[in-house]
Every structure is written in structure tokens, then in C-alpha cells.
PDB file of C-alpha atoms in Angstrom:
ATOM      1  CA  UNK J  11     -53.608  58.119  -8.633  1.00  0.00           C
ATOM      2  CA  UNK J  12     -56.088  58.550  -5.780  1.00  0.00           C
ATOM      3  CA  UNK J  13     -55.180  62.225  -5.582  1.00  0.00           C
ATOM      4  CA  UNK J  14     -56.108  62.633  -9.254  1.00  0.00           C
ATOM      5  CA  UNK J  15     -59.403  60.901  -8.697  1.00  0.00           C
ATOM      6  CA  UNK J  16     -60.075  63.130  -5.716  1.00  0.00           C
ATOM      7  CA  UNK J  17     -59.418  66.269  -7.735  1.00  0.00           C
ATOM      8  CA  UNK J  18     -61.669  64.986 -10.501  1.00  0.00           C
ATOM      9  CA  UNK J  19     -64.432  64.278  -8.014  1.00  0.00           C
ATOM     10  CA  UNK J  20     -64.340  67.886  -6.847  1.00  0.00           C
ATOM     11  CA  UNK J  21     -65.163  69.077 -10.364  1.00  0.00           C
ATOM     12  CA  UNK J  22     -68.471  67.189 -10.407  1.00  0.00           C
ATOM     13  CA  UNK J  23     -71.286  69.673  -9.850  1.00  0.00           C
ATOM     14  CA  UNK J  24     -74.049  67.212  -8.930  1.00  0.00           C
ATOM     15  CA  UNK J  25     -73.590  66.608  -5.172  1.00  0.00           C
ATOM     16  CA  UNK J  26     -75.316  63.206  -5.141  1.00  0.00           C
ATOM     17  CA  UNK J  27     -73.211  61.891  -8.012  1.00  0.00           C
ATOM     18  CA  UNK J  28     -70.078  63.326  -6.429  1.00  0.00           C
ATOM     19  CA  UNK J  29     -70.943  61.687  -3.083  1.00  0.00           C
ATOM     20  CA  UNK J  30     -71.682  58.307  -4.594  1.00  0.00           C
ATOM     21  CA  UNK J  31     -68.493  58.308  -6.642  1.00  0.00           C
ATOM     22  CA  UNK J  32     -66.451  59.374  -3.607  1.00  0.00           C
ATOM     23  CA  UNK J  33     -67.887  56.516  -1.564  1.00  0.00           C
ATOM     24  CA  UNK J  34     -67.269  54.012  -4.348  1.00  0.00           C
ATOM     25  CA  UNK J  35     -63.721  55.330  -4.767  1.00  0.00           C
ATOM     26  CA  UNK J  36     -63.117  54.990  -1.044  1.00  0.00           C
ATOM     27  CA  UNK J  37     -64.352  51.420  -1.030  1.00  0.00           C
ATOM     28  CA  UNK J  38     -62.169  50.434  -3.962  1.00  0.00           C
ATOM     29  CA  UNK J  39     -59.157  52.317  -2.577  1.00  0.00           C
ATOM     30  CA  UNK J  40     -59.592  50.368   0.654  1.00  0.00           C
ATOM     31  CA  UNK J  41     -58.602  47.246  -1.198  1.00  0.00           C
ATOM     32  CA  UNK J  42     -55.044  48.520  -1.669  1.00  0.00           C
ATOM     33  CA  UNK J  43     -54.520  51.503   0.670  1.00  0.00           C
ATOM     34  CA  UNK J  44     -54.754  51.961   4.403  1.00  0.00           C
ATOM     35  CA  UNK J  45     -57.576  53.921   5.998  1.00  0.00           C
ATOM     36  CA  UNK J  46     -55.448  56.913   7.032  1.00  0.00           C
ATOM     37  CA  UNK J  47     -54.120  57.448   3.513  1.00  0.00           C
ATOM     38  CA  UNK J  48     -57.641  57.371   2.096  1.00  0.00           C
ATOM     39  CA  UNK J  49     -58.887  59.843   4.741  1.00  0.00           C
ATOM     40  CA  UNK J  50     -56.055  62.247   3.932  1.00  0.00           C
ATOM     41  CA  UNK J  51     -56.859  62.252   0.222  1.00  0.00           C
ATOM     42  CA  UNK J  52     -60.646  61.945   0.054  1.00  0.00           C
ATOM     43  CA  UNK J  53     -63.006  64.321   1.790  1.00  0.00           C
ATOM     44  CA  UNK J  54     -65.113  62.333   4.203  1.00  0.00           C
ATOM     45  CA  UNK J  55     -67.880  64.956   4.299  1.00  0.00           C
ATOM     46  CA  UNK J  56     -68.628  64.247   0.664  1.00  0.00           C
ATOM     47  CA  UNK J  57     -68.731  60.492   1.240  1.00  0.00           C
ATOM     48  CA  UNK J  58     -71.137  60.856   4.180  1.00  0.00           C
ATOM     49  CA  UNK J  59     -73.751  62.319   1.853  1.00  0.00           C
ATOM     50  CA  UNK J  60     -73.603  59.270  -0.393  1.00  0.00           C
ATOM     51  CA  UNK J  61     -76.506  56.841  -0.456  1.00  0.00           C
ATOM     52  CA  UNK J  62     -73.959  54.041  -0.767  1.00  0.00           C
ATOM     53  CA  UNK J  63     -72.195  55.197   2.368  1.00  0.00           C
ATOM     54  CA  UNK J  64     -75.521  55.567   4.179  1.00  0.00           C
ATOM     55  CA  UNK J  65     -76.549  52.038   3.149  1.00  0.00           C
ATOM     56  CA  UNK J  66     -73.266  50.590   4.429  1.00  0.00           C
ATOM     57  CA  UNK J  67     -73.641  52.531   7.658  1.00  0.00           C
ATOM     58  CA  UNK J  68     -77.208  51.332   8.171  1.00  0.00           C
ATOM     59  CA  UNK J  69     -76.164  47.734   7.453  1.00  0.00           C
ATOM     60  CA  UNK J  70     -73.451  48.054  10.079  1.00  0.00           C
ATOM     61  CA  UNK J  71     -75.905  49.441  12.603  1.00  0.00           C
ATOM     62  CA  UNK J  72     -78.325  46.598  11.963  1.00  0.00           C
ATOM     63  CA  UNK J  73     -75.581  44.012  12.361  1.00  0.00           C
ATOM     64  CA  UNK J  74     -74.536  45.676  15.613  1.00  0.00           C
ATOM     65  CA  UNK J  75     -78.091  45.618  16.950  1.00  0.00           C
ATOM     66  CA  UNK J  76     -78.446  41.970  16.029  1.00  0.00           C
ATOM     67  CA  UNK J  77     -75.160  41.050  17.685  1.00  0.00           C
ATOM     68  CA  UNK J  78     -76.270  42.966  20.775  1.00  0.00           C
ATOM     69  CA  UNK J  79     -79.556  41.056  20.935  1.00  0.00           C
ATOM     70  CA  UNK J  80     -77.743  37.730  20.540  1.00  0.00           C
ATOM     71  CA  UNK J  81     -75.280  38.630  23.296  1.00  0.00           C
ATOM     72  CA  UNK J  82     -78.142  39.633  25.610  1.00  0.00           C
ATOM     73  CA  UNK J  83     -79.906  36.323  24.896  1.00  0.00           C
ATOM     74  CA  UNK J  84     -76.714  34.448  25.797  1.00  0.00           C
ATOM     75  CA  UNK J  85     -76.409  36.401  29.056  1.00  0.00           C
ATOM     76  CA  UNK J  86     -80.016  35.635  29.969  1.00  0.00           C
ATOM     77  CA  UNK J  87     -79.496  31.967  29.089  1.00  0.00           C
ATOM     78  CA  UNK J  88     -76.457  31.801  31.387  1.00  0.00           C
ATOM     79  CA  UNK J  89     -78.443  33.324  34.241  1.00  0.00           C
ATOM     80  CA  UNK J  90     -81.299  30.910  33.621  1.00  0.00           C
ATOM     81  CA  UNK J  91     -78.866  27.965  33.554  1.00  0.00           C
ATOM     82  CA  UNK J  92     -77.367  29.044  36.870  1.00  0.00           C
ATOM     83  CA  UNK J  93     -80.883  29.352  38.296  1.00  0.00           C
ATOM     84  CA  UNK J  94     -81.616  25.761  37.258  1.00  0.00           C
ATOM     85  CA  UNK J  95     -84.021  26.308  34.389  1.00  0.00           C
ATOM     86  CA  UNK J  96     -84.258  23.405  31.911  1.00  0.00           C
ATOM     87  CA  UNK J  97     -82.735  23.901  28.470  1.00  0.00           C
ATOM     88  CA  UNK J  98     -86.046  23.631  26.533  1.00  0.00           C
ATOM     89  CA  UNK J  99     -87.505  26.429  28.653  1.00  0.00           C
ATOM     90  CA  UNK J 100     -84.403  28.594  28.188  1.00  0.00           C
ATOM     91  CA  UNK J 101     -84.637  28.042  24.430  1.00  0.00           C
ATOM     92  CA  UNK J 102     -88.257  29.105  24.475  1.00  0.00           C
ATOM     93  CA  UNK J 103     -87.544  32.388  26.297  1.00  0.00           C
ATOM     94  CA  UNK J 104     -84.288  33.353  24.582  1.00  0.00           C
ATOM     95  CA  UNK J 105     -84.849  32.061  21.025  1.00  0.00           C
ATOM     96  CA  UNK J 106     -81.462  30.349  21.279  1.00  0.00           C
ATOM     97  CA  UNK J 107     -81.213  26.796  20.004  1.00  0.00           C
ATOM     98  CA  UNK J 108     -80.856  23.999  22.587  1.00  0.00           C
ATOM     99  CA  UNK J 109     -77.427  23.261  21.045  1.00  0.00           C
ATOM    100  CA  UNK J 110     -76.293  26.857  21.574  1.00  0.00           C
ATOM    101  CA  UNK J 111     -77.484  26.728  25.188  1.00  0.00           C
ATOM    102  CA  UNK J 112     -75.625  23.447  25.759  1.00  0.00           C
ATOM    103  CA  UNK J 113     -72.470  25.053  24.373  1.00  0.00           C
ATOM    104  CA  UNK J 114     -72.925  27.954  26.788  1.00  0.00           C
ATOM    105  CA  UNK J 115     -73.414  25.502  29.601  1.00  0.00           C
ATOM    106  CA  UNK J 116     -70.248  23.577  28.763  1.00  0.00           C
ATOM    107  CA  UNK J 117     -68.206  26.812  28.539  1.00  0.00           C
ATOM    108  CA  UNK J 118     -69.565  27.987  31.865  1.00  0.00           C
ATOM    109  CA  UNK J 119     -68.665  24.740  33.679  1.00  0.00           C
TER     110      UNK J 119
END
């Protein structure tokens, strides 16, 4: 079935429409097929041109950046705790909640 869809996608002359449909097909196929099977059947170069694919990629990058910032804040908080800074001051400098800092403190003990 996915092979038929892939062949049909290749007949679409408008690149943007083709890319968007390929990305949507890949997303839906991912619900029932493994990644390797999808990669073998669908051309990834077409999907990369899709605005849907680009949006998903950008969302992933933003989530990664946010997770990185949060991890850095936790590392700084741990260093400040070990240096004896009070929790309210650590919260002020790291934007972590006092509860989150207390949890870090209890894990570090």
C-alpha cells in the first residue's frame, strides 16, 4: 500500500504539494510501520522540502534548546547549592522554582 502511495506521489508535478503529501504520508505510515521500512519506500529528499517536515523539525529544535537551557539551569543550581547559596537566591538566578531546587538538593544528598 505504501509503495503505491509513493509511486502516486512521484506523479505529482507541484513540488510543494508533493513534499507536503510525502511528509503527511510518512507521519501516518509511522503509526503502523517502522522507520526503516518507511525510509526504504518514501524518498526522504522530497519530505525534507515539505513545510510540514520543516515545522516538525523546527519544533524539535526548539524543544531541544529549551531542554538544554533547563539542564544548564539545574547544573548551575547544583553548583550554587554546593557553594552554600540560599534557595531563594538560586531560584532568582536560575529561574528554577524553589521546589525544583529542593528536589535537586535532595537528589544530590
